[in-house]
Amino acid sequence: MYISVPYVMSEDQPNTLSIQEMLELQCAEVDMLMSMFPNSGEFEMDDPAVLTEIQDFLAGKTSNEKLLCTLGFTIKLRHTGQHDEVELVCRLPHEYPATLPEIFTRTNHLSRTQHRKFNDDLHTYVQELERGEICIGSVVQWAQENISKYVTAETEDAKTSKSDATDNTFTRLWIYSHHIYSKFKRRDILDWASELKLTGFSLPGKPGAICVEGYSRDVDDYWYRLRRQNWKRLMIKEKEDQLISDHDGINKLRKFQGFEEKIFEPRSGKGREYHMDLGQFYEFLEKHNCGKVFHLYFGVEGKSSAE
């Protein structure tokens, strides 16, 4: 199974650097990482155009109002003597390195238990790093030096995994977010649901909403990943659990087929803010026999757009 677990770093440290100084450090660090990983596929930018936009700003060609996106990249690491890869995914807020980066890893050869432990230990390591200094190089070194411990422990995990193999509980989570704007988060929300074979939907904008349903263990893993990202506010509004009948199976319990991002006539607000037509959202919920959830999300009874 392909596992991806996010990490969120604290942003409560004082900022003593200007935005321009921080962005200059970010560009210098990206240059350094490109030289450290020169082979094809080892270092990949999420969107190379973002680096160009930042460089144009630093050169005085554009204003900071044009800086809507942040740098993101993936570094593919191989541990000694192994062909398996560990992907280190990094996203740098404009305030980095005064604040810590958002980092998560991907791997396809560790169990959930070992991958979580690896990420938890990585998180602890990053939290102890000095704010105000670039740190991705140090994180790369730590990951390269320590990943073998978790690969070795995987053997012991396999011995006990049989007792945990059966999951006979169906779970549905209704999740509320203050907003969902980031294209990276929106991509992760979709990718993780697909990977874990969860059904449901996501509603981007302000406010944001997510519903995931499936085997309890997979839903718990999804929530674990989601809550470790950087959110202004993220909470579970309701959790539904139900035993899976041997006769009916899990698909009888699902309210949704597949997982998709729903867009309902977005309306612009201040800056990059936008919100969806909530009347259409209510109609969508009603169509799937879960209109009551509208009140849980917003504290008012839902109305269709036609009313």
PDB file of C-alpha atoms in Angstrom:
ATOM      1  CA  MET A   1       0.000   0.000   0.000  1.00  0.00           C
ATOM      2  CA  TYR A   2       1.188   3.492  -0.849  1.00  0.00           C
ATOM      3  CA  ILE A   3       1.214   5.631   2.292  1.00  0.00           C
ATOM      4  CA  SER A   4       1.518   9.387   2.518  1.00  0.00           C
ATOM      5  CA  VAL A   5       1.524  11.158   5.874  1.00  0.00           C
ATOM      6  CA  PRO A   6       1.732  14.920   6.212  1.00  0.00           C
ATOM      7  CA  TYR A   7       3.634  16.998   8.707  1.00  0.00           C
ATOM      8  CA  VAL A   8       2.869  20.469   9.976  1.00  0.00           C
ATOM      9  CA  MET A   9       5.385  22.615  11.737  1.00  0.00           C
ATOM     10  CA  SER A  10       4.680  25.307  14.287  1.00  0.00           C
ATOM     11  CA  GLU A  11       4.332  28.901  13.102  1.00  0.00           C
ATOM     12  CA  ASP A  12       4.411  30.638  16.482  1.00  0.00           C
ATOM     13  CA  GLN A  13       8.020  31.831  16.339  1.00  0.00           C
ATOM     14  CA  PRO A  14       8.800  35.554  15.939  1.00  0.00           C
ATOM     15  CA  ASN A  15       9.688  36.727  12.449  1.00  0.00           C
ATOM     16  CA  THR A  16      12.850  38.858  12.324  1.00  0.00           C
ATOM     17  CA  LEU A  17      13.504  38.545   8.577  1.00  0.00           C
ATOM     18  CA  SER A  18      11.826  40.497   5.788  1.00  0.00           C
ATOM     19  CA  ILE A  19       9.815  38.646   3.145  1.00  0.00           C
ATOM     20  CA  GLN A  20      12.482  39.497   0.575  1.00  0.00           C
ATOM     21  CA  GLU A  21      15.270  38.084   2.764  1.00  0.00           C
ATOM     22  CA  MET A  22      13.315  34.887   3.397  1.00  0.00           C
ATOM     23  CA  LEU A  23      12.548  34.383  -0.280  1.00  0.00           C
ATOM     24  CA  GLU A  24      16.208  34.949  -1.156  1.00  0.00           C
ATOM     25  CA  LEU A  25      17.150  32.189   1.301  1.00  0.00           C
ATOM     26  CA  GLN A  26      14.523  29.901  -0.214  1.00  0.00           C
ATOM     27  CA  CYS A  27      15.875  30.413  -3.745  1.00  0.00           C
ATOM     28  CA  ALA A  28      19.421  29.793  -2.530  1.00  0.00           C
ATOM     29  CA  GLU A  29      18.327  26.590  -0.814  1.00  0.00           C
ATOM     30  CA  VAL A  30      16.524  25.353  -3.942  1.00  0.00           C
ATOM     31  CA  ASP A  31      19.703  25.984  -5.967  1.00  0.00           C
ATOM     32  CA  MET A  32      21.706  24.015  -3.412  1.00  0.00           C
ATOM     33  CA  LEU A  33      19.265  21.097  -3.458  1.00  0.00           C
ATOM     34  CA  MET A  34      19.269  20.997  -7.254  1.00  0.00           C
ATOM     35  CA  SER A  35      23.060  20.631  -7.159  1.00  0.00           C
ATOM     36  CA  MET A  36      22.795  17.896  -4.491  1.00  0.00           C
ATOM     37  CA  PHE A  37      20.256  15.939  -6.578  1.00  0.00           C
ATOM     38  CA  PRO A  38      21.237  16.566 -10.213  1.00  0.00           C
ATOM     39  CA  ASN A  39      19.918  13.318 -11.726  1.00  0.00           C
ATOM     40  CA  SER A  40      16.609  13.216 -13.556  1.00  0.00           C
ATOM     41  CA  GLY A  41      13.663  12.630 -11.218  1.00  0.00           C
ATOM     42  CA  GLU A  42      15.635  13.119  -7.989  1.00  0.00           C
ATOM     43  CA  PHE A  43      14.460  16.711  -7.415  1.00  0.00           C
ATOM     44  CA  GLU A  44      11.166  17.882  -8.880  1.00  0.00           C
ATOM     45  CA  MET A  45       9.444  21.233  -8.431  1.00  0.00           C
ATOM     46  CA  ASP A  46       5.673  21.125  -7.945  1.00  0.00           C
ATOM     47  CA  ASP A  47       5.359  24.153 -10.224  1.00  0.00           C
ATOM     48  CA  PRO A  48       8.554  25.631 -11.743  1.00  0.00           C
ATOM     49  CA  ALA A  49       6.639  28.820 -12.606  1.00  0.00           C
ATOM     50  CA  VAL A  50       6.413  29.679  -8.888  1.00  0.00           C
ATOM     51  CA  LEU A  51      10.206  29.873  -8.648  1.00  0.00           C
ATOM     52  CA  THR A  52      10.228  32.221 -11.657  1.00  0.00           C
ATOM     53  CA  GLU A  53       7.580  34.430 -10.027  1.00  0.00           C
ATOM     54  CA  ILE A  54       9.629  34.695  -6.839  1.00  0.00           C
ATOM     55  CA  GLN A  55      12.793  35.477  -8.787  1.00  0.00           C
ATOM     56  CA  ASP A  56      10.932  38.211 -10.691  1.00  0.00           C
ATOM     57  CA  PHE A  57       9.788  39.694  -7.380  1.00  0.00           C
ATOM     58  CA  LEU A  58      13.332  39.659  -6.007  1.00  0.00           C
ATOM     59  CA  ALA A  59      14.544  41.354  -9.187  1.00  0.00           C
ATOM     60  CA  GLY A  60      11.969  44.115  -8.722  1.00  0.00           C
ATOM     61  CA  LYS A  61       9.909  43.121 -11.754  1.00  0.00           C
ATOM     62  CA  THR A  62       6.699  42.419  -9.815  1.00  0.00           C
ATOM     63  CA  SER A  63       5.136  43.342  -6.469  1.00  0.00           C
ATOM     64  CA  ASN A  64       4.567  40.974  -3.566  1.00  0.00           C
ATOM     65  CA  GLU A  65       0.830  41.104  -4.329  1.00  0.00           C
ATOM     66  CA  LYS A  66       1.601  38.758  -7.234  1.00  0.00           C
ATOM     67  CA  LEU A  67       3.090  36.149  -4.884  1.00  0.00           C
ATOM     68  CA  LEU A  68       0.019  33.987  -4.416  1.00  0.00           C
ATOM     69  CA  CYS A  69       1.764  30.601  -4.554  1.00  0.00           C
ATOM     70  CA  THR A  70       4.548  29.097  -2.475  1.00  0.00           C
ATOM     71  CA  LEU A  71       7.488  26.881  -3.381  1.00  0.00           C
ATOM     72  CA  GLY A  72       6.955  23.148  -3.265  1.00  0.00           C
ATOM     73  CA  PHE A  73       9.155  20.266  -4.355  1.00  0.00           C
ATOM     74  CA  THR A  74       9.761  16.543  -3.943  1.00  0.00           C
ATOM     75  CA  ILE A  75      13.120  14.879  -3.245  1.00  0.00           C
ATOM     76  CA  LYS A  76      13.444  11.161  -3.961  1.00  0.00           C
ATOM     77  CA  LEU A  77      15.788   9.413  -1.529  1.00  0.00           C
ATOM     78  CA  ARG A  78      17.218   5.901  -1.649  1.00  0.00           C
ATOM     79  CA  HIS A  79      18.597   4.287   1.466  1.00  0.00           C
ATOM     80  CA  THR A  80      21.923   2.447   1.190  1.00  0.00           C
ATOM     81  CA  GLY A  81      21.757  -0.893  -0.602  1.00  0.00           C
ATOM     82  CA  GLN A  82      18.022  -0.603  -1.289  1.00  0.00           C
ATOM     83  CA  HIS A  83      16.054   0.178  -4.427  1.00  0.00           C
ATOM     84  CA  ASP A  84      12.988   1.378  -2.529  1.00  0.00           C
ATOM     85  CA  GLU A  85      12.420   5.108  -2.581  1.00  0.00           C
ATOM     86  CA  VAL A  86      11.287   7.501   0.105  1.00  0.00           C
ATOM     87  CA  GLU A  87       9.854  10.746  -1.182  1.00  0.00           C
ATOM     88  CA  LEU A  88      10.365  13.847   0.940  1.00  0.00           C
ATOM     89  CA  VAL A  89       7.706  16.387  -0.043  1.00  0.00           C
ATOM     90  CA  CYS A  90       8.433  19.962   1.056  1.00  0.00           C
ATOM     91  CA  ARG A  91       6.317  23.095   0.920  1.00  0.00           C
ATOM     92  CA  LEU A  92       7.820  26.400   1.964  1.00  0.00           C
ATOM     93  CA  PRO A  93       5.545  29.170   3.262  1.00  0.00           C
ATOM     94  CA  HIS A  94       6.677  32.661   2.316  1.00  0.00           C
ATOM     95  CA  GLU A  95       7.750  33.134   5.959  1.00  0.00           C
ATOM     96  CA  TYR A  96      10.202  30.204   5.862  1.00  0.00           C
ATOM     97  CA  PRO A  97      12.799  29.955   7.377  1.00  0.00           C
ATOM     98  CA  ALA A  98      11.396  32.213  10.125  1.00  0.00           C
ATOM     99  CA  THR A  99       8.717  29.511  10.374  1.00  0.00           C
ATOM    100  CA  LEU A 100       9.255  25.825   9.719  1.00  0.00           C
ATOM    101  CA  PRO A 101       8.355  24.166   6.408  1.00  0.00           C
ATOM    102  CA  GLU A 102       5.474  21.795   5.836  1.00  0.00           C
ATOM    103  CA  ILE A 103       6.950  18.357   5.186  1.00  0.00           C
ATOM    104  CA  PHE A 104       5.508  14.912   4.619  1.00  0.00           C
ATOM    105  CA  THR A 105       6.922  11.671   3.275  1.00  0.00           C
ATOM    106  CA  ARG A 106       5.711   9.054   0.845  1.00  0.00           C
ATOM    107  CA  THR A 107       6.826   5.447   0.645  1.00  0.00           C
ATOM    108  CA  ASN A 108       5.413   2.209  -0.688  1.00  0.00           C
ATOM    109  CA  HIS A 109       7.303  -0.330   1.417  1.00  0.00           C
ATOM    110  CA  LEU A 110       6.667   0.533   5.080  1.00  0.00           C
ATOM    111  CA  SER A 111       3.658  -0.571   7.096  1.00  0.00           C
ATOM    112  CA  ARG A 112       1.374   2.117   8.444  1.00  0.00           C
ATOM    113  CA  THR A 113       2.794   1.583  11.922  1.00  0.00           C
ATOM    114  CA  GLN A 114       6.413   1.994  10.868  1.00  0.00           C
ATOM    115  CA  HIS A 115       5.678   4.852   8.497  1.00  0.00           C
ATOM    116  CA  ARG A 116       3.867   6.766  11.218  1.00  0.00           C
ATOM    117  CA  LYS A 117       6.740   6.175  13.617  1.00  0.00           C
ATOM    118  CA  PHE A 118       9.224   7.349  10.994  1.00  0.00           C
ATOM    119  CA  ASN A 119       7.224  10.521  10.422  1.00  0.00           C
ATOM    120  CA  ASP A 120       6.643  11.139  14.123  1.00  0.00           C
ATOM    121  CA  ASP A 121      10.390  10.899  14.776  1.00  0.00           C
ATOM    122  CA  LEU A 122      11.083  13.148  11.790  1.00  0.00           C
ATOM    123  CA  HIS A 123       8.594  15.678  13.135  1.00  0.00           C
ATOM    124  CA  THR A 124      10.316  15.670  16.526  1.00  0.00           C
ATOM    125  CA  TYR A 125      13.686  16.217  14.850  1.00  0.00           C
ATOM    126  CA  VAL A 126      12.426  19.155  12.767  1.00  0.00           C
ATOM    127  CA  GLN A 127      10.800  20.824  15.769  1.00  0.00           C
ATOM    128  CA  GLU A 128      14.201  20.960  17.457  1.00  0.00           C
ATOM    129  CA  LEU A 129      15.876  22.781  14.543  1.00  0.00           C
ATOM    130  CA  GLU A 130      16.801  26.450  14.786  1.00  0.00           C
ATOM    131  CA  ARG A 131      14.233  28.871  13.333  1.00  0.00           C
ATOM    132  CA  GLY A 132      15.632  31.448  10.943  1.00  0.00           C
ATOM    133  CA  GLU A 133      17.996  29.004   9.239  1.00  0.00           C
ATOM    134  CA  ILE A 134      17.328  26.894   6.150  1.00  0.00           C
ATOM    135  CA  CYS A 135      16.873  23.272   7.177  1.00  0.00           C
ATOM    136  CA  ILE A 136      15.859  21.044   4.255  1.00  0.00           C
ATOM    137  CA  GLY A 137      19.431  19.785   3.821  1.00  0.00           C
ATOM    138  CA  SER A 138      19.513  18.715   7.461  1.00  0.00           C
ATOM    139  CA  VAL A 139      16.125  17.006   7.127  1.00  0.00           C
ATOM    140  CA  VAL A 140      17.354  15.112   4.054  1.00  0.00           C
ATOM    141  CA  GLN A 141      20.433  13.944   5.945  1.00  0.00           C
ATOM    142  CA  TRP A 142      18.376  12.801   8.942  1.00  0.00           C
ATOM    143  CA  ALA A 143      15.990  10.849   6.699  1.00  0.00           C
ATOM    144  CA  GLN A 144      18.831   9.158   4.822  1.00  0.00           C
ATOM    145  CA  GLU A 145      20.596   8.170   8.035  1.00  0.00           C
ATOM    146  CA  ASN A 146      17.528   6.853   9.849  1.00  0.00           C
ATOM    147  CA  ILE A 147      15.166   5.237   7.326  1.00  0.00           C
ATOM    148  CA  SER A 148      16.952   1.862   7.552  1.00  0.00           C
ATOM    149  CA  LYS A 149      15.802   1.488  11.196  1.00  0.00           C
ATOM    150  CA  TYR A 150      12.172   1.472  10.119  1.00  0.00           C
ATOM    151  CA  VAL A 151      12.795  -0.886   7.188  1.00  0.00           C
ATOM    152  CA  THR A 152      14.364  -3.380   9.610  1.00  0.00           C
ATOM    153  CA  ALA A 153      11.478  -3.031  12.055  1.00  0.00           C
ATOM    154  CA  GLU A 154       9.073  -3.763   9.193  1.00  0.00           C
ATOM    155  CA  THR A 155       9.891  -7.478   9.526  1.00  0.00           C
ATOM    156  CA  GLU A 156       8.598  -7.522  13.104  1.00  0.00           C
ATOM    157  CA  ASP A 157       5.500  -5.611  12.022  1.00  0.00           C
ATOM    158  CA  ALA A 158       4.708  -8.260   9.433  1.00  0.00           C
ATOM    159  CA  LYS A 159       4.669 -10.964  12.116  1.00  0.00           C
ATOM    160  CA  THR A 160       1.878  -9.252  14.024  1.00  0.00           C
ATOM    161  CA  SER A 161      -0.084  -7.787  11.122  1.00  0.00           C
ATOM    162  CA  LYS A 162      -2.366 -10.829  10.751  1.00  0.00           C
ATOM    163  CA  SER A 163      -4.181 -10.045  13.986  1.00  0.00           C
ATOM    164  CA  ASP A 164      -4.962  -6.553  12.701  1.00  0.00           C
ATOM    165  CA  ALA A 165      -5.969  -7.607   9.187  1.00  0.00           C
ATOM    166  CA  THR A 166      -9.742  -7.760   9.747  1.00  0.00           C
ATOM    167  CA  ASP A 167     -11.632  -4.483   9.829  1.00  0.00           C
ATOM    168  CA  ASN A 168     -15.380  -4.977  10.116  1.00  0.00           C
ATOM    169  CA  THR A 169     -16.351  -1.385  10.975  1.00  0.00           C
ATOM    170  CA  PHE A 170     -17.617   1.168   8.462  1.00  0.00           C
ATOM    171  CA  THR A 171     -16.863   4.804   9.326  1.00  0.00           C
ATOM    172  CA  ARG A 172     -18.011   8.097   7.846  1.00  0.00           C
ATOM    173  CA  LEU A 173     -16.399  11.394   8.878  1.00  0.00           C
ATOM    174  CA  TRP A 174     -17.913  14.831   8.312  1.00  0.00           C
ATOM    175  CA  ILE A 175     -15.026  17.320   8.489  1.00  0.00           C
ATOM    176  CA  TYR A 176     -15.235  21.109   8.626  1.00  0.00           C
ATOM    177  CA  SER A 177     -12.447  23.513   7.688  1.00  0.00           C
ATOM    178  CA  HIS A 178     -12.285  27.296   8.035  1.00  0.00           C
ATOM    179  CA  HIS A 179     -11.217  27.321   4.390  1.00  0.00           C
ATOM    180  CA  ILE A 180      -9.678  25.122   1.715  1.00  0.00           C
ATOM    181  CA  TYR A 181      -7.783  27.149  -0.905  1.00  0.00           C
ATOM    182  CA  SER A 182      -4.355  25.553  -1.359  1.00  0.00           C
ATOM    183  CA  LYS A 183      -4.056  23.568  -4.577  1.00  0.00           C
ATOM    184  CA  PHE A 184      -1.614  21.268  -2.759  1.00  0.00           C
ATOM    185  CA  LYS A 185      -4.131  20.442  -0.029  1.00  0.00           C
ATOM    186  CA  ARG A 186      -6.879  19.985  -2.583  1.00  0.00           C
ATOM    187  CA  ARG A 187      -4.688  17.548  -4.470  1.00  0.00           C
ATOM    188  CA  ASP A 188      -3.775  15.644  -1.289  1.00  0.00           C
ATOM    189  CA  ILE A 189      -7.433  15.421  -0.253  1.00  0.00           C
ATOM    190  CA  LEU A 190      -8.257  13.733  -3.559  1.00  0.00           C
ATOM    191  CA  ASP A 191      -5.133  11.568  -3.824  1.00  0.00           C
ATOM    192  CA  TRP A 192      -5.345  10.149  -0.300  1.00  0.00           C
ATOM    193  CA  ALA A 193      -9.009   9.254  -0.724  1.00  0.00           C
ATOM    194  CA  SER A 194      -8.198   7.428  -3.950  1.00  0.00           C
ATOM    195  CA  GLU A 195      -5.225   5.641  -2.390  1.00  0.00           C
ATOM    196  CA  LEU A 196      -7.215   4.483   0.640  1.00  0.00           C
ATOM    197  CA  LYS A 197     -10.268   3.585  -1.475  1.00  0.00           C
ATOM    198  CA  LEU A 198     -12.509   6.009   0.381  1.00  0.00           C
ATOM    199  CA  THR A 199     -15.657   7.565  -1.055  1.00  0.00           C
ATOM    200  CA  GLY A 200     -17.146  10.980  -0.356  1.00  0.00           C
ATOM    201  CA  PHE A 201     -16.414  14.534  -1.473  1.00  0.00           C
ATOM    202  CA  SER A 202     -14.551  17.743  -0.719  1.00  0.00           C
ATOM    203  CA  LEU A 203     -15.925  21.272  -0.939  1.00  0.00           C
ATOM    204  CA  PRO A 204     -13.153  23.876  -1.388  1.00  0.00           C
ATOM    205  CA  GLY A 205     -13.486  27.567  -0.590  1.00  0.00           C
ATOM    206  CA  LYS A 206     -14.552  29.306   2.618  1.00  0.00           C
ATOM    207  CA  PRO A 207     -15.785  27.438   4.546  1.00  0.00           C
ATOM    208  CA  GLY A 208     -14.534  24.059   3.393  1.00  0.00           C
ATOM    209  CA  ALA A 209     -16.071  20.645   3.945  1.00  0.00           C
ATOM    210  CA  ILE A 210     -14.860  17.071   3.515  1.00  0.00           C
ATOM    211  CA  CYS A 211     -16.709  13.767   3.852  1.00  0.00           C
ATOM    212  CA  VAL A 212     -14.868  10.438   3.765  1.00  0.00           C
ATOM    213  CA  GLU A 213     -16.343   6.980   4.228  1.00  0.00           C
ATOM    214  CA  GLY A 214     -14.935   3.475   4.136  1.00  0.00           C
ATOM    215  CA  TYR A 215     -13.226   0.940   6.375  1.00  0.00           C
ATOM    216  CA  SER A 216     -12.612   2.449   9.807  1.00  0.00           C
ATOM    217  CA  ARG A 217      -8.854   1.875   9.718  1.00  0.00           C
ATOM    218  CA  ASP A 218      -8.535   3.658   6.360  1.00  0.00           C
ATOM    219  CA  VAL A 219     -10.714   6.581   7.479  1.00  0.00           C
ATOM    220  CA  ASP A 220      -8.609   6.949  10.644  1.00  0.00           C
ATOM    221  CA  ASP A 221      -5.454   6.983   8.536  1.00  0.00           C
ATOM    222  CA  TYR A 222      -6.952   9.673   6.287  1.00  0.00           C
ATOM    223  CA  TRP A 223      -7.797  11.857   9.290  1.00  0.00           C
ATOM    224  CA  TYR A 224      -4.305  11.320  10.712  1.00  0.00           C
ATOM    225  CA  ARG A 225      -2.761  12.651   7.533  1.00  0.00           C
ATOM    226  CA  LEU A 226      -5.195  15.517   7.106  1.00  0.00           C
ATOM    227  CA  ARG A 227      -4.911  16.923  10.622  1.00  0.00           C
ATOM    228  CA  ARG A 228      -1.118  17.037  10.461  1.00  0.00           C
ATOM    229  CA  GLN A 229      -1.251  19.690   7.763  1.00  0.00           C
ATOM    230  CA  ASN A 230      -1.375  23.385   8.530  1.00  0.00           C
ATOM    231  CA  TRP A 231      -4.986  24.507   9.010  1.00  0.00           C
ATOM    232  CA  LYS A 232      -6.481  27.663  10.485  1.00  0.00           C
ATOM    233  CA  ARG A 233      -9.301  25.489  11.817  1.00  0.00           C
ATOM    234  CA  LEU A 234     -10.099  21.847  11.160  1.00  0.00           C
ATOM    235  CA  MET A 235     -12.557  19.724  13.104  1.00  0.00           C
ATOM    236  CA  ILE A 236     -14.734  16.618  12.906  1.00  0.00           C
ATOM    237  CA  LYS A 237     -18.389  17.625  12.995  1.00  0.00           C
ATOM    238  CA  GLU A 238     -19.711  14.080  13.171  1.00  0.00           C
ATOM    239  CA  LYS A 239     -18.401  10.531  13.091  1.00  0.00           C
ATOM    240  CA  GLU A 240     -20.659   7.632  12.096  1.00  0.00           C
ATOM    241  CA  ASP A 241     -19.664   4.022  12.841  1.00  0.00           C
ATOM    242  CA  GLN A 242     -21.518   0.894  11.778  1.00  0.00           C
ATOM    243  CA  LEU A 243     -20.679  -2.813  11.750  1.00  0.00           C
ATOM    244  CA  ILE A 244     -20.248  -4.277   8.285  1.00  0.00           C
ATOM    245  CA  SER A 245     -22.625  -7.157   7.681  1.00  0.00           C
ATOM    246  CA  ASP A 246     -21.211 -10.313   6.102  1.00  0.00           C
ATOM    247  CA  HIS A 247     -24.347 -10.451   3.976  1.00  0.00           C
ATOM    248  CA  ASP A 248     -24.485  -6.882   2.632  1.00  0.00           C
ATOM    249  CA  GLY A 249     -20.796  -5.854   2.618  1.00  0.00           C
ATOM    250  CA  ILE A 250     -19.390  -2.347   2.831  1.00  0.00           C
ATOM    251  CA  ASN A 251     -20.790  -0.900  -0.401  1.00  0.00           C
ATOM    252  CA  LYS A 252     -24.365  -1.082   0.913  1.00  0.00           C
ATOM    253  CA  LEU A 253     -23.385   1.408   3.628  1.00  0.00           C
ATOM    254  CA  ARG A 254     -21.844   4.027   1.355  1.00  0.00           C
ATOM    255  CA  LYS A 255     -23.738   7.203   0.491  1.00  0.00           C
ATOM    256  CA  PHE A 256     -21.302   8.177  -2.260  1.00  0.00           C
ATOM    257  CA  GLN A 257     -19.778   6.463  -5.268  1.00  0.00           C
ATOM    258  CA  GLY A 258     -16.150   7.480  -5.689  1.00  0.00           C
ATOM    259  CA  PHE A 259     -14.576  10.633  -4.264  1.00  0.00           C
ATOM    260  CA  GLU A 260     -14.764  13.994  -5.988  1.00  0.00           C
ATOM    261  CA  GLU A 261     -14.239  17.693  -5.453  1.00  0.00           C
ATOM    262  CA  LYS A 262     -17.533  19.585  -5.723  1.00  0.00           C
ATOM    263  CA  ILE A 263     -17.739  23.091  -7.197  1.00  0.00           C
ATOM    264  CA  PHE A 264     -21.016  25.009  -6.887  1.00  0.00           C
ATOM    265  CA  GLU A 265     -20.898  28.396  -8.656  1.00  0.00           C
ATOM    266  CA  PRO A 266     -17.981  29.912  -6.684  1.00  0.00           C
ATOM    267  CA  ARG A 267     -18.358  33.552  -5.687  1.00  0.00           C
ATOM    268  CA  SER A 268     -15.381  35.826  -5.098  1.00  0.00           C
ATOM    269  CA  GLY A 269     -14.629  37.536  -1.798  1.00  0.00           C
ATOM    270  CA  LYS A 270     -11.674  39.534  -0.494  1.00  0.00           C
ATOM    271  CA  GLY A 271      -8.277  38.671  -1.959  1.00  0.00           C
ATOM    272  CA  ARG A 272      -8.184  35.016  -2.887  1.00  0.00           C
ATOM    273  CA  GLU A 273     -11.298  34.200  -0.833  1.00  0.00           C
ATOM    274  CA  TYR A 274     -14.235  32.517  -2.495  1.00  0.00           C
ATOM    275  CA  HIS A 275     -17.233  30.528  -1.348  1.00  0.00           C
ATOM    276  CA  MET A 276     -19.641  28.129  -3.000  1.00  0.00           C
ATOM    277  CA  ASP A 277     -23.386  28.426  -3.531  1.00  0.00           C
ATOM    278  CA  LEU A 278     -24.530  26.766  -0.312  1.00  0.00           C
ATOM    279  CA  GLY A 279     -28.024  26.256  -1.674  1.00  0.00           C
ATOM    280  CA  GLN A 280     -26.597  23.959  -4.339  1.00  0.00           C
ATOM    281  CA  PHE A 281     -24.446  22.280  -1.711  1.00  0.00           C
ATOM    282  CA  TYR A 282     -27.590  21.569   0.335  1.00  0.00           C
ATOM    283  CA  GLU A 283     -29.282  20.097  -2.731  1.00  0.00           C
ATOM    284  CA  PHE A 284     -26.265  17.856  -3.255  1.00  0.00           C
ATOM    285  CA  LEU A 285     -26.459  16.628   0.351  1.00  0.00           C
ATOM    286  CA  GLU A 286     -30.190  16.013   0.052  1.00  0.00           C
ATOM    287  CA  LYS A 287     -29.627  13.986  -3.114  1.00  0.00           C
ATOM    288  CA  HIS A 288     -27.390  11.678  -1.074  1.00  0.00           C
ATOM    289  CA  ASN A 289     -29.821  11.462   1.880  1.00  0.00           C
ATOM    290  CA  CYS A 290     -27.659  13.472   4.262  1.00  0.00           C
ATOM    291  CA  GLY A 291     -29.250  16.928   4.228  1.00  0.00           C
ATOM    292  CA  LYS A 292     -29.224  17.019   8.063  1.00  0.00           C
ATOM    293  CA  VAL A 293     -25.462  17.514   7.935  1.00  0.00           C
ATOM    294  CA  PHE A 294     -25.953  21.043   6.557  1.00  0.00           C
ATOM    295  CA  HIS A 295     -27.150  22.162   9.997  1.00  0.00           C
ATOM    296  CA  LEU A 296     -24.139  20.504  11.625  1.00  0.00           C
ATOM    297  CA  TYR A 297     -21.794  22.442   9.362  1.00  0.00           C
ATOM    298  CA  PHE A 298     -23.428  25.867   9.403  1.00  0.00           C
ATOM    299  CA  GLY A 299     -25.870  25.972  12.328  1.00  0.00           C
ATOM    300  CA  VAL A 300     -28.889  26.791  10.132  1.00  0.00           C
ATOM    301  CA  GLU A 301     -31.366  24.717   8.192  1.00  0.00           C
ATOM    302  CA  GLY A 302     -30.497  24.205   4.548  1.00  0.00           C
ATOM    303  CA  LYS A 303     -32.423  25.747   1.649  1.00  0.00           C
ATOM    304  CA  SER A 304     -32.153  24.983  -2.026  1.00  0.00           C
ATOM    305  CA  SER A 305     -31.019  27.695  -4.437  1.00  0.00           C
ATOM    306  CA  ALA A 306     -34.507  27.869  -5.930  1.00  0.00           C
ATOM    307  CA  GLU A 307     -36.141  28.940  -2.641  1.00  0.00           C
TER     308      GLU A 307
END
